[in-house]
CSV table of C-alpha atoms and ligand atoms in Angstrom, one decimal:
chain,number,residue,atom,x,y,z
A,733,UNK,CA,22.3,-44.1,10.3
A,734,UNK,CA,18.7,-43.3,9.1
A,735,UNK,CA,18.3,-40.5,6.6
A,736,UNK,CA,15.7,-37.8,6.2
A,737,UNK,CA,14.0,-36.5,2.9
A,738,UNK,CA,12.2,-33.0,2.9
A,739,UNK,CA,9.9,-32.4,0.0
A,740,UNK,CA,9.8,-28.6,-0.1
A,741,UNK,CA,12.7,-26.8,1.3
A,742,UNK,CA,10.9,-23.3,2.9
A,743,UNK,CA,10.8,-21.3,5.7
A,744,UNK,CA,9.3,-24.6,7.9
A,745,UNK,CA,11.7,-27.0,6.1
A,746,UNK,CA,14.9,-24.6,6.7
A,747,UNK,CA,13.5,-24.1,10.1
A,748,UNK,CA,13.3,-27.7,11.3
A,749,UNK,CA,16.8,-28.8,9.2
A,750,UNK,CA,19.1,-26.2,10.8
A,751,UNK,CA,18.1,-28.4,14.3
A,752,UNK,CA,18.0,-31.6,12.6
A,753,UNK,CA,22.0,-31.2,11.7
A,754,UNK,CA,22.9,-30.5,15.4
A,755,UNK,CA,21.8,-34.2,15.7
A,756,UNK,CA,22.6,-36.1,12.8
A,757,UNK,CA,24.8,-35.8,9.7
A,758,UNK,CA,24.3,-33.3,7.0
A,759,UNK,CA,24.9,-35.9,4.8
A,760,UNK,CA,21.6,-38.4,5.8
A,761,UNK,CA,19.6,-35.5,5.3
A,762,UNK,CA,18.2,-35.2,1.7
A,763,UNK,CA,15.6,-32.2,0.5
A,764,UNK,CA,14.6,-31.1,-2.8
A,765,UNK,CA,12.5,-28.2,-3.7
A,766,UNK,CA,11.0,-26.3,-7.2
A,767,UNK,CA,13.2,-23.4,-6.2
A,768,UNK,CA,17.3,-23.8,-7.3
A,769,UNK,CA,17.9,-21.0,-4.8
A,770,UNK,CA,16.3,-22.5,-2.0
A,771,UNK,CA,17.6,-25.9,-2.4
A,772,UNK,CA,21.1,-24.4,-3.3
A,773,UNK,CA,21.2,-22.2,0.0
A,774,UNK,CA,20.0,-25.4,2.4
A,775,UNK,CA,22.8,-27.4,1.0
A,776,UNK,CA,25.2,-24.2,1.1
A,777,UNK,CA,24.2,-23.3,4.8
A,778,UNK,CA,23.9,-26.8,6.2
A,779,UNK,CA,25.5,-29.2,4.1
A,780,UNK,CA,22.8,-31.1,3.7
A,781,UNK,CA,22.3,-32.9,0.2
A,782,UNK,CA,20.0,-31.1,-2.5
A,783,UNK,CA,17.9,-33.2,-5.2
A,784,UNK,CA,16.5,-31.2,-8.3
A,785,UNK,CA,13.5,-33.2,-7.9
A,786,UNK,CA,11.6,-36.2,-6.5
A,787,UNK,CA,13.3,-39.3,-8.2
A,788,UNK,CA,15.1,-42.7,-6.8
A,789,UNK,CA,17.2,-40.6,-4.0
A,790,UNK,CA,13.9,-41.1,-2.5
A,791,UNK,CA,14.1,-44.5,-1.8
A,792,UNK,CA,16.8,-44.6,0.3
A,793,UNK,CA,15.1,-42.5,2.8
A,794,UNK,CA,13.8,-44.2,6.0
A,795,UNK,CA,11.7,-41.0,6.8
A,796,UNK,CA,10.4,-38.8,4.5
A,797,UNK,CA,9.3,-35.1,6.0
A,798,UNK,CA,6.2,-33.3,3.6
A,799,UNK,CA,6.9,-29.8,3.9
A,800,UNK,CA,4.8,-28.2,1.1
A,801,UNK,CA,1.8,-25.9,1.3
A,802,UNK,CA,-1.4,-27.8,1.9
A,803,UNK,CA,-2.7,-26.6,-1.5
A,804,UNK,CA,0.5,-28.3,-3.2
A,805,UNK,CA,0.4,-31.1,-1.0
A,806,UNK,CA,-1.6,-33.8,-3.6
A,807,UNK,CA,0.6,-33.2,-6.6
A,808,UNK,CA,3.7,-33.9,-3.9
A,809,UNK,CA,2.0,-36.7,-3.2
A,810,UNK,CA,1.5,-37.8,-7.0
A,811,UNK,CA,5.2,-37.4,-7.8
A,812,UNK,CA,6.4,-39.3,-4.8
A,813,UNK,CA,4.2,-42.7,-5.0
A,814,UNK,CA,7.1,-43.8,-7.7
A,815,UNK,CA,9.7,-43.8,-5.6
A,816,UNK,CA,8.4,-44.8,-2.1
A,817,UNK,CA,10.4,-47.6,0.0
A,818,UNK,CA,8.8,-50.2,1.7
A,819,UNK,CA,10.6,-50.0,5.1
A,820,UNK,CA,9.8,-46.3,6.0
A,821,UNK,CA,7.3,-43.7,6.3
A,822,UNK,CA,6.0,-40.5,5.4
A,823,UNK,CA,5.3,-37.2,7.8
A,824,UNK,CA,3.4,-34.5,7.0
A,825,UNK,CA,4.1,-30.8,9.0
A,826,UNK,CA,1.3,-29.2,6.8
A,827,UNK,CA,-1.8,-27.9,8.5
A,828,UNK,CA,-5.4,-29.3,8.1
A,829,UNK,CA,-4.7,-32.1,5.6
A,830,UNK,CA,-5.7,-35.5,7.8
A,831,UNK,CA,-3.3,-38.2,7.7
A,832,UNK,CA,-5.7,-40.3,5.6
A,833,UNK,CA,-5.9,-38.5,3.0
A,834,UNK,CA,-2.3,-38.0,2.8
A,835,UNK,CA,-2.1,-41.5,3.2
A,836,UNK,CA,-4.6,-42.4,0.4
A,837,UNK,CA,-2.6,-39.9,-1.9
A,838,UNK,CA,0.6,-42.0,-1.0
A,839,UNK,CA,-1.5,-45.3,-2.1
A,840,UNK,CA,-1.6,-46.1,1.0
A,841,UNK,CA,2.3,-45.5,2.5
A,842,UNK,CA,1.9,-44.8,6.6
A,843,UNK,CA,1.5,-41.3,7.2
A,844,UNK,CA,2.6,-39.8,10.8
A,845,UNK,CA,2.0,-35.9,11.7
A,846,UNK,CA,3.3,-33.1,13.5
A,847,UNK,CA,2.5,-29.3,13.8
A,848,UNK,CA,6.1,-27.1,14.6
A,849,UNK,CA,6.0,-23.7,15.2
A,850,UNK,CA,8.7,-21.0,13.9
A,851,UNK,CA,10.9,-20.7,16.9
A,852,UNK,CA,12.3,-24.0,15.8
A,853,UNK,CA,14.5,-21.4,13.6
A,854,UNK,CA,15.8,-20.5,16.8
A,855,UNK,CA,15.8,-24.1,18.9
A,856,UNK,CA,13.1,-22.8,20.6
A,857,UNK,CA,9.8,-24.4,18.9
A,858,UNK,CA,7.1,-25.9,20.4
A,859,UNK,CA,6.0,-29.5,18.1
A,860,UNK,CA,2.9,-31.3,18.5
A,861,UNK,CA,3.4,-35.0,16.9
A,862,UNK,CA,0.7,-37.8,16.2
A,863,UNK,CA,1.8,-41.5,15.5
A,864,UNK,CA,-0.7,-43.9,14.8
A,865,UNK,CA,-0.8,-46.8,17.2
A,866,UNK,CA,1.1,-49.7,16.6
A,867,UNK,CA,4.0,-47.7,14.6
A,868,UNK,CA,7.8,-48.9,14.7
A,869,UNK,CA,9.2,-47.5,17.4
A,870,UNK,CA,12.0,-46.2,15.6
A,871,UNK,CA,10.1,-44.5,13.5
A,872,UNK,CA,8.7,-42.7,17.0
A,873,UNK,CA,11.9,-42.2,18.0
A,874,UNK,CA,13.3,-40.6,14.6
A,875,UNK,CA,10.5,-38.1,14.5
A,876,UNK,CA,11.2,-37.2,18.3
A,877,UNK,CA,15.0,-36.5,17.8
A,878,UNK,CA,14.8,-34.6,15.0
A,879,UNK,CA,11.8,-31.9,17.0
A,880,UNK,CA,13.6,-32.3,19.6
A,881,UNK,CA,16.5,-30.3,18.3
A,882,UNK,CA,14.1,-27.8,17.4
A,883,UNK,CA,12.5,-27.1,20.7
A,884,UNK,CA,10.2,-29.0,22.9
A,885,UNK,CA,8.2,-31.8,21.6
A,886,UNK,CA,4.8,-32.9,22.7
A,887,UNK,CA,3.3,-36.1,21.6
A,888,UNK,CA,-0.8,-36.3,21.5
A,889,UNK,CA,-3.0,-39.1,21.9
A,890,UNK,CA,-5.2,-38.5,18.9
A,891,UNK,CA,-5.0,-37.1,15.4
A,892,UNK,CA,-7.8,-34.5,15.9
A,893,UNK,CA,-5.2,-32.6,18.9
A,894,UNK,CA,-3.1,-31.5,16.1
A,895,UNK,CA,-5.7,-29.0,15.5
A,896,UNK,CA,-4.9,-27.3,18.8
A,897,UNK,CA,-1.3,-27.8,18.6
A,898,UNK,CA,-1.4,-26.1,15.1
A,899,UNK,CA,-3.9,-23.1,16.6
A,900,UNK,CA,-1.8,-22.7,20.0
A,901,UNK,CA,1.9,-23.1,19.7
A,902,UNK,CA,1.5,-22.9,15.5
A,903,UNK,CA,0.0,-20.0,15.1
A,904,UNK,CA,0.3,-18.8,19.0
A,905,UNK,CA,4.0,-16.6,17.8
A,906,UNK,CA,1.6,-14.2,15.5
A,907,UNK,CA,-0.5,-13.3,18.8
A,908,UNK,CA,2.3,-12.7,21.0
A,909,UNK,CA,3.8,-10.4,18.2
A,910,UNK,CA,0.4,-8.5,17.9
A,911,UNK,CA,0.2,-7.8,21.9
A,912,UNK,CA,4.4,-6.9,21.9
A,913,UNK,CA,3.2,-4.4,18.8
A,914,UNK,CA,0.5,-2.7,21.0
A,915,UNK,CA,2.9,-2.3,23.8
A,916,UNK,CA,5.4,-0.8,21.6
A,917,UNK,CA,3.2,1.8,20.4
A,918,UNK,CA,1.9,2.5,23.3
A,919,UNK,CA,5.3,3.0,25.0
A,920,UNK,CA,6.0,5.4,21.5
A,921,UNK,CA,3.2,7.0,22.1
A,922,UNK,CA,4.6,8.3,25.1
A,923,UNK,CA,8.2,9.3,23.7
A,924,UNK,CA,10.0,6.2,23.6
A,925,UNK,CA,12.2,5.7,20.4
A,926,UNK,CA,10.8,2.6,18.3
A,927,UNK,CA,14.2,0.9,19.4
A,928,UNK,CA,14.4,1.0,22.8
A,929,UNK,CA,10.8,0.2,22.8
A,930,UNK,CA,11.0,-2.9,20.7
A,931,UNK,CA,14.0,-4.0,23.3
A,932,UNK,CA,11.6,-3.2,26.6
A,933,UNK,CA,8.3,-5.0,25.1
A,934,UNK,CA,10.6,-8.2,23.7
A,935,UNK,CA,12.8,-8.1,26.8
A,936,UNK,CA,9.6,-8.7,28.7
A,937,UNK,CA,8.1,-11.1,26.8
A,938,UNK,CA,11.1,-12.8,26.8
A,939,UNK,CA,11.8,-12.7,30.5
A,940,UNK,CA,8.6,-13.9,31.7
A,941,UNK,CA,8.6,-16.6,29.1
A,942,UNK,CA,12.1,-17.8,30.6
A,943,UNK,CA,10.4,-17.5,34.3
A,944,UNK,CA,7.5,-19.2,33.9
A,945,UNK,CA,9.8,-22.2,32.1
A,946,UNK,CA,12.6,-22.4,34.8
A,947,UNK,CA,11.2,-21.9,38.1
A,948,UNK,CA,8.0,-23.9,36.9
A,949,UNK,CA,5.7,-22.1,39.5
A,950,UNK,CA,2.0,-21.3,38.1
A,951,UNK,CA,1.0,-18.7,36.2
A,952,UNK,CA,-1.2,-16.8,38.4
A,953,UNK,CA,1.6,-17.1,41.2
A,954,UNK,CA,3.8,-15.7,39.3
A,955,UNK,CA,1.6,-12.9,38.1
A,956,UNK,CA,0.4,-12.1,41.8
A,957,UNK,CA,4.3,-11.9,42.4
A,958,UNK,CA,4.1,-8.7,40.6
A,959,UNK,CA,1.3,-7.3,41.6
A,960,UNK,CA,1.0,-5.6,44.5
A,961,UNK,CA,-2.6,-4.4,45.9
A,962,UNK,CA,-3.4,-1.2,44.7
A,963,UNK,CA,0.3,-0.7,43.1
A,964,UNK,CA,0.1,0.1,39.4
A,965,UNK,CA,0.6,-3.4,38.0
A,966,UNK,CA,-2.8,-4.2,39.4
A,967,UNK,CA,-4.7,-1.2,38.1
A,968,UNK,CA,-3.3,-2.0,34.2
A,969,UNK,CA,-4.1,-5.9,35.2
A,970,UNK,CA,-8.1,-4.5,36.1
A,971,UNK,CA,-7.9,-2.4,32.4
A,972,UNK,CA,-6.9,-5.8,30.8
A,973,UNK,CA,-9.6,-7.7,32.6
A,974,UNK,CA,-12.0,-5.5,32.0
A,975,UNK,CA,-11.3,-5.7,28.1
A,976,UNK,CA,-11.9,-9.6,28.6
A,977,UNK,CA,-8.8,-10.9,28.0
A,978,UNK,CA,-10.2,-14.7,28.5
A,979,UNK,CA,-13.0,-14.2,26.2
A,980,UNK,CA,-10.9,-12.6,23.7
A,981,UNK,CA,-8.3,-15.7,23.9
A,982,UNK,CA,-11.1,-18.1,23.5
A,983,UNK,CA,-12.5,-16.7,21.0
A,984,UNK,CA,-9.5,-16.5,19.2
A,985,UNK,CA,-8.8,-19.9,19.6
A,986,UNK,CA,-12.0,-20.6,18.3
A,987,UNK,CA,-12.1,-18.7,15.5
A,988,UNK,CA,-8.8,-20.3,14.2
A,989,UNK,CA,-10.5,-24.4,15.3
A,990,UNK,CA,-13.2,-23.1,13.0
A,991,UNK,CA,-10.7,-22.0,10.2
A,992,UNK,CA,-8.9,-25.3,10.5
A,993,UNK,CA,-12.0,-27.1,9.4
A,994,UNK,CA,-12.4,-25.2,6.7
A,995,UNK,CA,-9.4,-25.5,5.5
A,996,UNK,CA,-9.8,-29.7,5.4
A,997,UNK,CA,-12.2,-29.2,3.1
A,998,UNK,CA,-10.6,-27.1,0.9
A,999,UNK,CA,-7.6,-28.9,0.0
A,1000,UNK,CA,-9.3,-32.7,-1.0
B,1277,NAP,N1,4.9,-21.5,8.9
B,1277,NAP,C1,4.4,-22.0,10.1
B,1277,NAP,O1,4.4,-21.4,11.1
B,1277,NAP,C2,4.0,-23.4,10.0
B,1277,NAP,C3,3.7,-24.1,11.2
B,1277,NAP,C4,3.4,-25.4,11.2
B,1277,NAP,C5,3.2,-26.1,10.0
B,1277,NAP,N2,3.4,-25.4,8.8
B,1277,NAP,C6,3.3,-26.1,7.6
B,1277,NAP,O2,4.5,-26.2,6.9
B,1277,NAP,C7,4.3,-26.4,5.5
B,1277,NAP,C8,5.3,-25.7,4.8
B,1277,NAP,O3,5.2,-24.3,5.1
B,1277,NAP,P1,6.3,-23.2,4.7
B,1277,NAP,O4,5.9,-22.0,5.3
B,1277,NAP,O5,7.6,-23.8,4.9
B,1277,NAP,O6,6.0,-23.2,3.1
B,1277,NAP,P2,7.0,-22.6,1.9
B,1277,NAP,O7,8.0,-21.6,2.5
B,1277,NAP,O8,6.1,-22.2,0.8
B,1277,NAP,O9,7.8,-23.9,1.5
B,1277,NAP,C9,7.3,-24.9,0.7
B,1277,NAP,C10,8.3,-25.1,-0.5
B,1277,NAP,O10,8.0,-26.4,-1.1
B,1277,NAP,C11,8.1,-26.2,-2.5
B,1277,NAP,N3,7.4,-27.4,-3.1
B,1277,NAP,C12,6.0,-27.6,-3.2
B,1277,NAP,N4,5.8,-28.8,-3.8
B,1277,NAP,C13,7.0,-29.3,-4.1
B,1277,NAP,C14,7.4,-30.5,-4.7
B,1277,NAP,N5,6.5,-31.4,-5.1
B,1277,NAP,N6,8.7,-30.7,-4.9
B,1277,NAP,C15,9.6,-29.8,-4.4
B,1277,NAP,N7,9.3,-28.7,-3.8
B,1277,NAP,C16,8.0,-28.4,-3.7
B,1277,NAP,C17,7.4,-24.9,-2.7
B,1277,NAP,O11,7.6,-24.4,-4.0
B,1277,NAP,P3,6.4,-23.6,-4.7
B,1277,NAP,O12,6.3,-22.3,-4.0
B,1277,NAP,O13,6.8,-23.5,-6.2
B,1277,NAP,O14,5.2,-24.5,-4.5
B,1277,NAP,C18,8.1,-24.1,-1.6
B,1277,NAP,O15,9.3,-23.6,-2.0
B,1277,NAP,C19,2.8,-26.0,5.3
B,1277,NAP,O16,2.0,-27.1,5.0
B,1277,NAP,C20,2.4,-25.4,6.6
B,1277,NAP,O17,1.0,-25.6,6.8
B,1277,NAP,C21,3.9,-24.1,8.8
């Protein structure tokens, strides 16, 4: 059975291992972090087995999962060249940092990549992964099973597509949370307790993201499903168009491409 180490056991970390144990035994999956409670409550809630630190454990790791900030992400880097095997790999979850500069840092140890999202927490992620060409195919594999029990898992062509994954599905859950908090206080605005208008606007969201997923019919017909001409759907539909919802989304978008490269500047 292959075994997993996590440098850094977070929010991302905790997210991706609470899948990974549906699939594979507690007991191949290693993590260490600075933080004693962190660690503690991983190996506590999941079983899994906690290191105080990088060290030998290390070595008997056929995959080892980077999931530190990006700004921590060369020290990591430093503390694990020690202790790397010569079989395995390395994968880095953090956004912006490209894999050869990880791969540098590791003195040269192949780095793979992949952008998850935070409804992994709740099996319902959305991961973007990058392998360069000619890996193992185990090591493919490995890295599919373990996003897979996290959500769906989409595999891209080139490194540079990360970027997307890591402005779409990555950072996509903070969007839909700002539009379900503008229909919430719009729907308080007009009487409804906070409760019962958290339950409407997430009920929604959530029911239209379980549509569109299981009857697999496109967008727009779906949309034009509930909107009849002239009925009141289409009149908030016109307000929303009007306020140039595709611009807005674009631009969005764009603005966070633009951070991105920023950011892969920052952290060298
Ligand atoms: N959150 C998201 O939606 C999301 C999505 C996709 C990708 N990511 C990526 O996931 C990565 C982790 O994010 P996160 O939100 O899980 O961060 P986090 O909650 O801060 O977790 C990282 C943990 O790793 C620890 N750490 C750092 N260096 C270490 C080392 N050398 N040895 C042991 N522990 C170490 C940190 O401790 P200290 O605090 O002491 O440094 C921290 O406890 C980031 O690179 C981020 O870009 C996040």
């Amino acid at each position: 059975m292959e075994k997993i180490g996590f440098i850094g056991g977070g929010n991302m970390a905790r997210a991706i291992i609470g899948g990974l144990v549906q699939v594979m035994p507690a007991s191949s999956v290693h993590v260490t972090d600075h933080h004693a409670e962190k660690r503690e409550g991983l190996s506590r809630d999941f079983g899994v087995v906690a290191h105080d630190s990088t060290g030998s454990w290390v070595t008997g790791m056929d995959l080892v999962v980077l999931a530190v900030k990006p700004q921590t992400m060369k020290a990591a880097c430093a503390e694990l060249v020690p202790w790397l095997n010569r079989k395995g790999a390395a994968l880095s979850i953090a956004a912006g940092i490209e894999s050869d500069t990880i791969c540098d840092w590791l003195w040269g140890y192949p780095v793979m990549r992949a952008m998850p999202n935070t409804p992994a927490k709740v099996r319902a992620g959305v991961t973007g992964y990058w392998i360069p060409p000619r890996y193992p195919e185990e090591l493919a594999s490995l890295v599919v099973r373990m996003f897979s029990a996290c959500g769906d898992v989409i595999e891209v062509q080139e490194e540079r597509q990360l970027d997307l994954v890591g402005a779409i599905p990555g950072s996509g859950p903070a969007y839909v949370f700002r539009f379900m908090e503008a229909f919430v206080r719009a729907a308080m605005r007009r009487g409804i307790p906070e409760e019962a208008a958290v339950r409407m606007v997430v009920g929604t969201f959530f029911g239209a993201a379980e549509l569109a997923r299981l009857s697999g019919e496109p967008l727009a017909q779906l949309r034009e499903s509930v909107t009849s001409r002239g009925g009141t759907t289409a009149k908030a539909l016109e307000v929303l168009e009007s306020r140039g919802i595709d611009a807005a989304a674009d631009e969005a978008l764009e603005a966070a491409l633009k951070r991105t490269e920023e950011l892969k500047t920052l952290f060298l």
